[in-house]
Short mmCIF file of C-alpha atoms in Angstrom, two decimals:
data_model
loop_
_atom_site.label_atom_id
_atom_site.label_comp_id
_atom_site.label_asym_id
_atom_site.label_seq_id
_atom_site.Cartn_x
_atom_site.Cartn_y
_atom_site.Cartn_z
CA MET I 213 0.20 0.02 -0.15
CA MET I 214 1.43 3.28 -0.58
CA CYS I 215 1.05 5.97 1.90
CA SER I 216 1.66 10.09 1.53
CA GLN I 217 0.51 12.29 4.32
CA HIS I 218 0.83 15.45 1.43
CA ALA I 219 -2.54 16.49 0.82
CA ASN I 220 -5.40 15.26 -2.24
CA THR I 221 -3.37 12.34 -1.97
CA GLN I 222 -5.47 8.46 -1.65
CA VAL I 223 -3.82 6.47 0.17
CA MET I 224 -4.97 2.42 -0.27
CA SER I 225 -5.28 -0.97 1.26
CA SER I 226 -4.12 -4.56 -0.21
CA GLY I 227 -6.48 -5.80 2.48
CA PRO I 228 -9.64 -5.91 2.97
CA TRP I 229 -10.08 -2.33 4.77
CA ARG I 230 -9.47 0.80 3.13
CA LEU I 231 -7.83 3.70 4.01
CA GLY I 232 -9.43 6.82 3.08
CA VAL I 233 -8.04 9.49 1.32
CA LEU I 234 -5.80 12.29 2.89
CA THR I 235 -6.82 15.52 1.46
CA SER I 236 -6.39 19.29 3.48
CA SER I 237 -9.89 19.14 5.34
CA GLY I 238 -8.38 16.36 7.10
CA LEU I 239 -7.59 12.47 6.72
CA ASN I 240 -11.13 10.73 6.54
CA LEU I 241 -10.91 6.88 7.77
CA PRO I 242 -14.13 4.83 7.17
CA LEU I 243 -14.20 1.58 9.49
CA GLU I 244 -14.74 -1.07 7.19
CA GLY I 245 -14.66 -4.62 8.40
CA VAL I 246 -13.57 -3.62 11.36
CA PRO I 247 -16.18 -5.41 14.99
CA LEU I 248 -16.55 -1.15 15.91
CA PRO I 249 -20.08 -0.01 17.26
CA ALA I 250 -22.15 2.03 14.63
CA ASP I 251 -21.61 4.90 15.21
CA TRP I 252 -17.75 4.63 15.02
CA ASP I 253 -18.28 4.54 10.91
CA GLN I 254 -15.99 6.85 10.13
CA VAL I 255 -12.77 9.40 12.19
CA GLN I 256 -11.64 12.37 11.14
CA ILE I 257 -8.14 13.31 11.41
CA PRO I 258 -7.90 16.92 11.23
CA GLN I 259 -4.56 17.73 9.47
CA THR I 260 -3.21 20.38 11.39
CA ALA I 261 0.70 20.30 11.72
CA PRO I 262 1.01 19.74 15.49
CA PHE I 263 -1.26 16.04 14.90
CA LEU I 264 1.03 14.56 11.61
CA SER I 265 4.20 15.41 13.47
CA GLY I 266 2.62 12.77 15.90
CA ALA I 267 1.22 10.59 13.59
CA ASP I 268 3.68 7.72 13.32
CA SER I 269 2.44 7.05 17.26
CA VAL I 270 -0.75 7.18 16.71
CA LEU I 271 -0.81 5.31 13.18
CA PRO I 272 -0.62 1.60 13.33
CA ASN I 273 2.53 -0.04 10.59
CA LEU I 274 -0.52 1.46 7.03
CA HIS I 275 1.03 -1.71 5.04
CA GLU I 276 -1.06 -3.98 7.63
CA GLU I 277 -4.78 -3.67 8.96
CA PRO I 278 -5.27 -1.96 11.65
CA ASP I 279 -6.84 -4.33 14.64
CA ALA I 280 -9.86 -3.37 17.15
CA ASP I 281 -7.08 -1.72 19.60
CA GLN I 282 -5.37 -0.24 17.04
CA TRP I 283 -9.05 1.88 15.81
CA LEU I 284 -9.79 2.15 20.13
CA ARG I 285 -6.49 4.38 19.81
CA ILE I 286 -6.88 6.08 16.95
CA HIS I 287 -10.48 7.30 18.13
CA ALA I 288 -9.31 7.97 21.02
CA THR I 289 -6.09 10.29 19.79
CA THR I 290 -8.18 11.55 16.80
CA ALA I 291 -11.04 12.52 20.20
CA GLN I 292 -8.87 13.95 22.04
CA HIS I 293 -7.31 16.22 19.59
CA GLN I 294 -11.09 17.15 17.86
CA GLU I 295 -11.74 18.32 21.20
CA ASN I 296 -9.24 20.45 21.68
CA GLU I 297 -9.02 22.42 18.23
CA SER I 298 -13.16 22.67 19.76
CA LYS I 299 -11.81 24.25 23.13
CA SER I 300 -9.37 26.06 20.65
CA LYS I 301 -12.12 27.64 18.10
CA SER I 302 -14.52 28.33 21.31
CA GLN I 303 -11.46 30.04 22.40
CA ARG I 304 -10.74 32.55 19.16
CA GLU I 305 -14.07 33.35 19.31
CA ARG I 306 -14.73 34.16 22.25
CA ALA I 307 -11.74 36.73 22.34
CA ARG I 308 -13.17 37.71 18.47
CA ALA I 309 -16.39 38.77 20.12
CA GLU I 310 -14.88 40.51 23.73
CA ARG I 311 -12.65 42.97 20.94
CA LEU I 312 -15.36 43.63 19.12
CA LEU I 313 -17.00 44.19 21.59
CA MET I 314 -14.46 46.41 23.11
CA GLU I 315 -14.17 48.04 19.28
CA ASN I 316 -17.90 49.14 19.93
CA GLU I 317 -18.02 50.71 22.93
CA MET I 318 -14.47 52.96 22.96
CA GLY I 319 -14.21 55.46 20.89
CA GLU I 320 -12.10 56.19 17.65
CA GLY I 321 -10.25 57.92 20.41
CA ARG I 322 -8.47 61.73 21.01
CA GLU I 323 -5.15 62.41 20.49
CA VAL I 324 -3.74 64.57 22.61
CA GLU I 325 0.03 65.87 23.42
CA VAL I 326 2.21 65.91 26.37
CA ALA I 327 5.11 67.03 26.57
CA GLY I 328 6.20 66.79 23.09
CA LYS I 329 5.01 63.23 22.51
CA LYS I 330 0.85 61.97 21.70
CA LEU I 331 -1.15 60.26 23.67
CA LEU I 332 -3.86 58.29 21.73
CA ILE I 333 -7.07 58.28 24.59
CA HIS I 334 -9.86 56.74 23.41
CA GLU I 335 -13.37 57.71 26.11
CA SER I 336 -15.79 54.67 26.49
CA ARG I 337 -19.76 54.60 25.95
CA ASN I 338 -22.60 54.36 28.17
CA THR I 339 -20.31 52.51 30.20
CA CYS I 340 -22.68 51.97 33.85
CA ASP I 341 -22.20 51.07 37.60
CA PRO I 342 -23.84 47.72 37.21
CA ALA I 343 -25.33 48.19 40.93
CA THR I 344 -27.10 51.55 39.63
CA GLY I 345 -26.88 51.80 35.94
CA ARG I 346 -25.95 54.62 36.39
CA VAL I 347 -22.89 55.73 33.61
CA LEU I 348 -19.75 56.56 35.32
CA THR I 349 -18.19 59.98 34.98
CA GLY I 350 -14.81 58.50 34.43
CA SER I 351 -15.89 57.05 30.58
CA TRP I 352 -14.73 60.65 28.75
CA LEU I 353 -11.64 62.41 29.26
CA TRP I 354 -12.16 65.28 31.38
CA ASP I 355 -10.06 69.19 31.53
CA SER I 356 -9.34 68.33 35.18
CA ALA I 357 -6.86 65.60 33.75
CA LEU I 358 -5.30 67.38 30.41
CA HIS I 359 -3.83 70.36 33.61
CA LEU I 360 -3.08 67.91 35.53
CA SER I 361 -1.42 66.39 32.66
CA GLU I 362 0.21 70.08 31.58
CA TRP I 363 1.73 70.60 35.01
CA MET I 364 2.92 67.24 35.67
CA ALA I 365 4.44 67.89 31.84
CA ALA I 366 5.40 71.29 32.94
CA ALA I 367 7.74 70.50 36.02
CA PRO I 368 10.96 69.37 36.48
CA PRO I 369 11.77 66.08 35.16
CA HIS I 370 13.12 64.36 38.63
CA HIS I 371 9.82 64.69 39.75
CA LEU I 372 8.68 61.84 38.06
CA ALA I 373 11.95 60.18 37.04
CA ASP I 374 12.03 56.14 38.29
CA LYS I 375 9.03 56.98 40.77
CA THR I 376 6.16 54.82 41.50
CA VAL I 377 2.80 56.34 40.59
CA LEU I 378 -0.55 55.09 41.36
CA GLU I 379 -3.75 56.77 40.04
CA LEU I 380 -7.03 56.76 41.66
CA GLY I 381 -10.60 57.08 40.10
CA ALA I 382 -8.21 56.98 36.97
CA GLY I 383 -11.00 56.98 34.23
CA THR I 384 -8.81 57.38 30.82
CA GLY I 385 -5.53 57.18 32.65
CA LEU I 386 -4.02 59.94 31.04
CA PRO I 387 -2.13 61.95 34.25
CA GLY I 388 -0.58 58.55 34.89
CA LEU I 389 -0.22 57.21 31.36
CA THR I 390 1.90 60.62 30.96
CA ALA I 391 3.31 59.99 34.31
CA ALA I 392 5.15 56.71 32.55
CA LEU I 393 6.13 58.82 29.41
CA LEU I 394 8.17 61.44 32.08
CA GLY I 395 9.98 58.02 33.37
CA ALA I 396 8.20 56.87 36.18
CA ALA I 397 9.02 53.37 36.30
CA ARG I 398 6.07 52.13 37.78
CA VAL I 399 2.22 52.82 37.23
CA VAL I 400 -0.81 51.41 38.33
CA LEU I 401 -4.20 52.82 37.15
CA THR I 402 -7.31 52.15 39.42
CA ASP I 403 -10.90 52.66 39.24
CA GLN I 404 -13.93 50.49 39.27
CA ALA I 405 -14.09 47.41 37.92
CA PRO I 406 -16.22 48.43 33.93
CA LEU I 407 -13.36 51.17 33.33
CA LEU I 408 -10.00 48.97 33.71
CA PRO I 409 -11.13 47.55 30.37
CA GLY I 410 -10.38 51.05 28.92
CA LEU I 411 -7.36 51.44 30.97
CA ARG I 412 -6.12 48.55 29.94
CA THR I 413 -6.38 49.45 26.16
CA ASN I 414 -5.15 52.69 26.56
CA ALA I 415 -2.13 51.85 28.09
CA ALA I 416 -1.70 49.53 25.07
CA VAL I 417 -2.22 51.68 22.45
CA ASN I 418 -0.08 53.92 23.59
CA GLY I 419 3.21 51.39 23.53
CA LEU I 420 3.37 52.26 27.99
CA ALA I 421 1.52 48.28 29.21
CA ASP I 422 5.27 46.68 29.92
CA ARG I 423 5.67 50.40 33.35
CA VAL I 424 1.58 50.86 33.28
CA GLU I 425 -0.79 48.16 35.34
CA VAL I 426 -4.32 48.18 35.52
CA ARG I 427 -5.78 47.39 39.10
CA GLU I 428 -8.98 47.82 40.34
CA LEU I 429 -10.07 49.80 43.40
CA SER I 430 -13.05 51.65 45.38
CA TRP I 431 -12.50 54.65 47.69
CA GLY I 432 -12.56 52.58 50.78
CA THR I 433 -10.80 49.37 49.76
CA GLY I 434 -8.05 47.51 49.26
CA GLY I 435 -4.82 49.53 51.27
CA GLU I 436 -4.17 45.66 52.80
CA ASP I 437 -2.98 43.88 49.50
CA PRO I 438 0.78 43.34 49.77
CA LYS I 439 1.70 44.50 46.20
CA TRP I 440 1.25 48.04 47.78
CA VAL I 441 4.43 47.54 49.74
CA PRO I 442 6.36 49.33 49.60
CA PRO I 443 4.06 52.96 49.21
CA PRO I 444 3.76 54.79 45.98
CA ASP I 445 5.91 58.16 45.84
CA VAL I 446 2.93 60.00 43.66
CA VAL I 447 -0.62 59.28 43.75
CA LEU I 448 -2.03 61.59 40.85
CA MET I 449 -5.97 62.57 41.40
CA SER I 450 -8.35 64.35 39.03
CA ASP I 451 -11.75 66.36 39.50
CA VAL I 452 -12.46 63.77 43.04
CA PHE I 453 -13.76 66.83 44.87
CA TYR I 454 -16.60 67.22 43.80
CA ASP I 455 -19.04 65.45 46.44
CA PRO I 456 -18.56 65.92 50.20
CA ASP I 457 -20.37 62.42 51.29
CA GLU I 458 -17.40 60.46 49.23
CA MET I 459 -14.36 62.32 50.56
CA GLY I 460 -14.80 59.53 53.79
CA GLY I 461 -14.22 56.87 51.27
CA LEU I 462 -11.49 58.61 49.50
CA ALA I 463 -8.85 59.93 52.61
CA GLU I 464 -9.97 55.82 54.21
CA THR I 465 -7.69 54.80 51.03
CA LEU I 466 -5.16 57.13 51.05
CA ARG I 467 -4.49 56.83 54.61
CA ARG I 468 -3.96 52.71 53.34
CA VAL I 469 -2.26 53.35 49.90
CA CYS I 470 0.54 56.19 51.39
CA GLY I 471 3.50 56.21 53.26
CA GLU I 472 5.01 58.89 55.03
CA ALA I 473 7.20 60.36 51.66
CA THR I 474 4.10 59.72 49.54
CA VAL I 475 3.15 62.53 47.88
CA ILE I 476 -0.62 63.46 46.48
CA TRP I 477 -1.67 66.01 42.83
CA SER I 478 -4.59 66.57 42.30
CA ALA I 479 -6.21 68.39 39.46
CA SER I 480 -9.67 70.09 39.72
CA GLU I 481 -11.58 72.38 38.48
CA VAL I 482 -12.77 75.27 40.61
CA ARG I 483 -16.35 75.07 41.55
CA GLU I 484 -18.18 75.63 45.47
CA SER I 485 -17.81 71.83 46.57
CA VAL I 486 -13.98 71.63 46.62
CA ASN I 487 -14.05 73.92 49.67
CA SER I 488 -15.89 71.90 51.42
CA CYS I 489 -14.18 68.28 50.15
CA LEU I 490 -10.37 70.11 50.96
CA GLU I 491 -11.75 71.12 54.63
CA LEU I 492 -12.87 67.30 54.84
CA LEU I 493 -9.50 66.73 53.80
CA ALA I 494 -7.91 68.21 56.65
CA GLU I 495 -9.86 67.25 59.50
CA ASP I 496 -8.37 63.74 58.65
CA GLY I 497 -5.23 65.45 58.95
CA PHE I 498 -4.35 65.72 55.06
CA ARG I 499 -2.48 69.11 54.32
CA VAL I 500 -3.32 70.70 51.87
CA THR I 501 -1.21 73.49 49.95
CA GLU I 502 -2.90 75.02 46.51
CA GLU I 503 0.16 75.80 43.92
CA LEU I 504 0.53 79.00 43.13
CA SER I 505 2.92 78.45 40.41
CA ALA I 506 3.28 79.94 37.10
CA VAL I 507 1.57 77.00 35.81
CA ARG I 508 -1.46 77.55 37.57
CA GLN I 509 -1.79 80.24 34.97
CA GLN I 510 -1.16 77.76 32.22
CA LEU I 511 -3.82 75.91 33.31
CA MET I 512 -6.31 78.97 32.95
CA CYS I 513 -8.91 78.59 30.29
CA SER I 514 -9.57 79.94 26.91
CA PRO I 515 -10.81 83.57 27.24
CA GLY I 516 -14.65 83.16 27.03
CA GLU I 517 -14.99 80.62 28.92
CA SER I 518 -14.87 80.78 33.22
CA SER I 519 -13.46 77.13 34.01
CA GLU I 520 -10.83 77.55 36.61
CA PHE I 521 -8.54 74.60 37.44
CA VAL I 522 -5.99 74.19 40.59
CA VAL I 523 -3.74 71.67 41.39
CA PHE I 524 -3.23 70.50 45.18
CA VAL I 525 -0.36 68.93 46.19
CA ILE I 526 -1.47 67.46 49.39
CA GLN I 527 0.54 65.20 51.76
CA PRO I 528 -0.84 62.84 53.73
CA PRO I 529 -1.35 61.88 57.99
CA ARG I 530 2.02 61.56 59.97
CA ASP I 531 1.10 58.84 62.28
#
């Protein structure tokens, strides 16, 4: 009998059984004259390189008629191979579906220039809190994040070189990604779970995934995690002073993640709630300084706009 592993080559037997035809779609094995159950009337061996490379260990000498035990081995091996192929296909389809979902959920991207470099920031569409159904405001890029990034870029580079930076309520992650561009050795972007895919996307598309981690962290939780040791050198926040009721959870998280030497940089649009929030932090022992450098003048809005942005430097309590 002649046997070949090339596609479209017929494989014949001189005995009472016929092995079948090896084609580009697989090796067809009709089981003629073999006392096996009726539902085993055919076995498909997919023509894949990993399988064919080990065919000699599975198939009997093709010049001899396989016995029932050999057919059982062939069936078991091919069945396992097909199961693995099915799982692999399912995983590929699931990954493709997740990728398409991400493409549909994420916007085309907003190009932002920081420190002479361009970052592509994707904003999410209709990302909601699963508990309340409300749209999460961190889904899109806020002006305070832009201003914090500009402020960091205008500061001396050594402020962030080789530092560990943690961003709380990262949203789209622009300030944290800016820190990575400015030389931070490690950046951790944190926010609620529904916003994490967008953060990972923004880190990846800007080529910063090797230095930027994305982790879930809601205010009032997380600090005991040993991965926070040692504490970060810098904590970044933008537009977090909007609800005094949230300050208790924020203060608790800051106390947990900060060390004595940690410095907190927070940019905020000037609004009525800011002073109330800062007063609550001060009551918890945080020292707040309004950054009055020349950079502050660069953070003002264009003529005709009423909004104003300020960067606050905050030091955690020293127990």
